[in-house]
Amino acid sequence: MSILTRPILEINLQNLIDNYKNLQKLCSPAEAAAVVKDNAYSLGAPEVSKALYDFAKCRTFFVAHAVEGATIAPLLPDAKIYVLQGIGEDSADLIKKHHLFPVITSWDMFEFWKENRIPSIKPAVYIETGLNRLGFREKDLPRFSEKDKQEFGLVISHLACADTKEHFMNQHQLQKFIELKNLYFPKLKASLSASDGAFLGNDFCFDMVRLGAALYGINTAPYRQNQMKAVVTVKAPVLQISDLEKGEFVGYGATYRAASNKKLAIVSIGYGDGIPRSLSNIGKVYFKTFGQLHEARIIGKISMDNIICDVTEISGLQVGDLAIVLDSDYTLDDIGRDAGTIGYEVLSRLGKNPRYKRIIIPAT
Amino acid sequence: MSILTRPILEINLQNLIDNYKNLQKLCSPAEAAAVVKDNAYSLGAPEVSKALYDFAKCRTFFVAHAVEGATIAPLLPDAKIYVLQGIGEDSADLIKKHHLFPVITSWDMFEFWKENRIPSIKPAVYIETGLNRLGFREKDLPRFSEKDKQEFGLVISHLACADTKEHFMNQHQLQKFIELKNLYFPKLKASLSASDGAFLGNDFCFDMVRLGAALYGINTAPYRQNQMKAVVTVKAPVLQISDLEKGEFVGYGATYRAASNKKLAIVSIGYGDGIPRSLSNIGKVYFKTFGQLHEARIIGKISMDNIICDVTEISGLQVGDLAIVLDSDYTLDDIGRDAGTIGYEVLSRLGKNPRYKRIIIPAT
């Protein structure tokens, strides 16, 4: 028996590289760019980018903010780093300093770019095809002069429903992208898809695919078995095992009441560590005892630092044993579904707490 | 008009100090300890602790993990820092090095403590009174010898339902705490309550109250008007304003369809910045134009870096204007309620993304 207190976040960079190479094949001959925004979906953009650069020869990266690009640019000497939120008064300095490539999304931003142009940088132009988020609307495009168009080095758009193979939006956006690209930016390299789009077929890949969620193990094509390896594993130690008597309550708000005598394990991880509180009384963890995997339900409200699990039926469990919170059998997608959200949001939270004991399995 | 790209997190340390002093009066004559676990609920434990130490003479702090205590100990020379998750093989070194005070929660941990005792440190003993999370159960307590009891410097427990004034658990836990404390630890200083318990009355305050959520502006006594000042404000710039035609869709999964022509604002903040994705098609932000505050509904799915707001009815809005995502009028508690969770979880997420532009208003 051990006494352990810290949750553990394990990041497998070799699996990340394997995922990249698999996706690269799927996209080929399009270039496979890596999306490392939100600090590589919370896992650490410097480590993730460097692994992709060194072990998979990835040379194009996408971040959301210039301040994110600044953390990786010094590690990736001849890479191109695009900034999806573009350029503004609060990011122009960093974009210049680190030689980042802004994605220009509107006329207002394009005017700003022309006043703050950086020699040797050719930004991307983002055209809107149906997501109705950022990007130039179709009616804006005729305003571009021939000279304006020469500012850009890449034309991109983004799919709204690519995780649903038969969704009508996919063909609609594909045709719109082809139409607008051919009409206004026929000479530019083009990129329409993120990971989910790559699974829709080669038509969707153009010159470059922007690989994000799937790199990190998320199933971005949920209509088929996940082809990706798990990149993140989360475990947390049992701090205490206690009896709970019939009729007793558990956790904040006394939302759980025992219908019979129970055995509880208090596990040292909570919503502060990114475990969605919506898993209260719903979620589960796994324990391995005597070589067998056992499911244990989370009971009561999840608190900031702890979850409470029903381990009544699990014999041989000891203090210091590790609860498996996330792994290749209970995935980001599973947790997202159980928590009423998506694996992307779960992943984005997990790596953000520095109190995790972080184990990085390097790529080779 | 400005072009701005980064969300802004403003932390008002003066309001934090004001909250502390107000709560201190409420608890008096009990000592007011500060709970700064989870990196001070994500706001930055070093800055928060130092402000409380310098401007409010706070000398007792609680963290969850030893690794959190290690980040603040060097800044707080003569403070006592308690570690709620206790001591184990993975934290004993840090506890010793930084002279932290572990909270001992079980017999197993107590045995570990006795084998790894640190001279001049008197840990706290945590007794369970109804939350059924960590802590010595009543039936364990007779095992303590008189010598064992002298190991400790403080006895604590924790309330399960203190945010509900009339909840039967409050009196139950209070009586149980008094009974067990008098029977087993009559000479120790005692602490039962966090912020929410302090509002239940002086009976609940004993020698020390552990002030957490209320310090940061959360209403921990939701049956009465919030007495706390807002400590966190979140704003994010409008990156783009666009028309949306009747029948068009918005965002991932095309979950929003316009029933009439609309005007959209794309705001540069998303779930990567801690905005709960469960606010998709439900949440709202505010804009100030011509001195008036206007509500704008979030439409479509919240994405990692952006939210899309319906600003059809708001005239005078410009690119670069700041959406008010959280402030003293639309509070952590409001967002928690709208997102189907509590303000605590919202707060715990907000400060965790380093890409925020952080503005700290110092205490004076």
PDB file of N, CA, C and O in Angstrom, chain A residues 164 270 294 299 326 346:
ATOM      1  N   THR A 164     -20.262  14.457 -39.427  1.00  0.00           N
ATOM      2  CA  THR A 164     -21.445  13.692 -39.848  1.00  0.00           C
ATOM      3  C   THR A 164     -21.349  13.479 -41.348  1.00  0.00           C
ATOM      4  O   THR A 164     -21.578  14.408 -42.135  1.00  0.00           O
ATOM      5  N   GLY A 270     -10.444  16.282  -9.240  1.00  0.00           N
ATOM      6  CA  GLY A 270     -11.760  16.931  -9.230  1.00  0.00           C
ATOM      7  C   GLY A 270     -11.932  17.858 -10.411  1.00  0.00           C
ATOM      8  O   GLY A 270     -11.141  17.832 -11.351  1.00  0.00           O
ATOM      9  N   HIS A 294     -12.389  -3.112 -13.338  1.00  0.00           N
ATOM     10  CA  HIS A 294     -13.702  -2.956 -12.697  1.00  0.00           C
ATOM     11  C   HIS A 294     -14.181  -1.515 -12.834  1.00  0.00           C
ATOM     12  O   HIS A 294     -13.409  -0.585 -12.618  1.00  0.00           O
ATOM     13  N   ILE A 299     -20.157   8.879  -7.329  1.00  0.00           N
ATOM     14  CA  ILE A 299     -21.404   9.209  -6.627  1.00  0.00           C
ATOM     15  C   ILE A 299     -21.261  10.543  -5.909  1.00  0.00           C
ATOM     16  O   ILE A 299     -20.173  10.946  -5.507  1.00  0.00           O
ATOM     17  N   LEU A 326      -9.178   8.236 -17.535  1.00  0.00           N
ATOM     18  CA  LEU A 326      -9.216   8.372 -18.999  1.00  0.00           C
ATOM     19  C   LEU A 326      -8.110   7.515 -19.573  1.00  0.00           C
ATOM     20  O   LEU A 326      -6.962   7.617 -19.146  1.00  0.00           O
ATOM     21  N   VAL A 346     -13.406  18.431 -23.158  1.00  0.00           N
ATOM     22  CA  VAL A 346     -12.784  17.678 -22.068  1.00  0.00           C
ATOM     23  C   VAL A 346     -11.262  17.799 -22.170  1.00  0.00           C
ATOM     24  O   VAL A 346     -10.581  18.154 -21.201  1.00  0.00           O
TER      25      VAL A 346
END
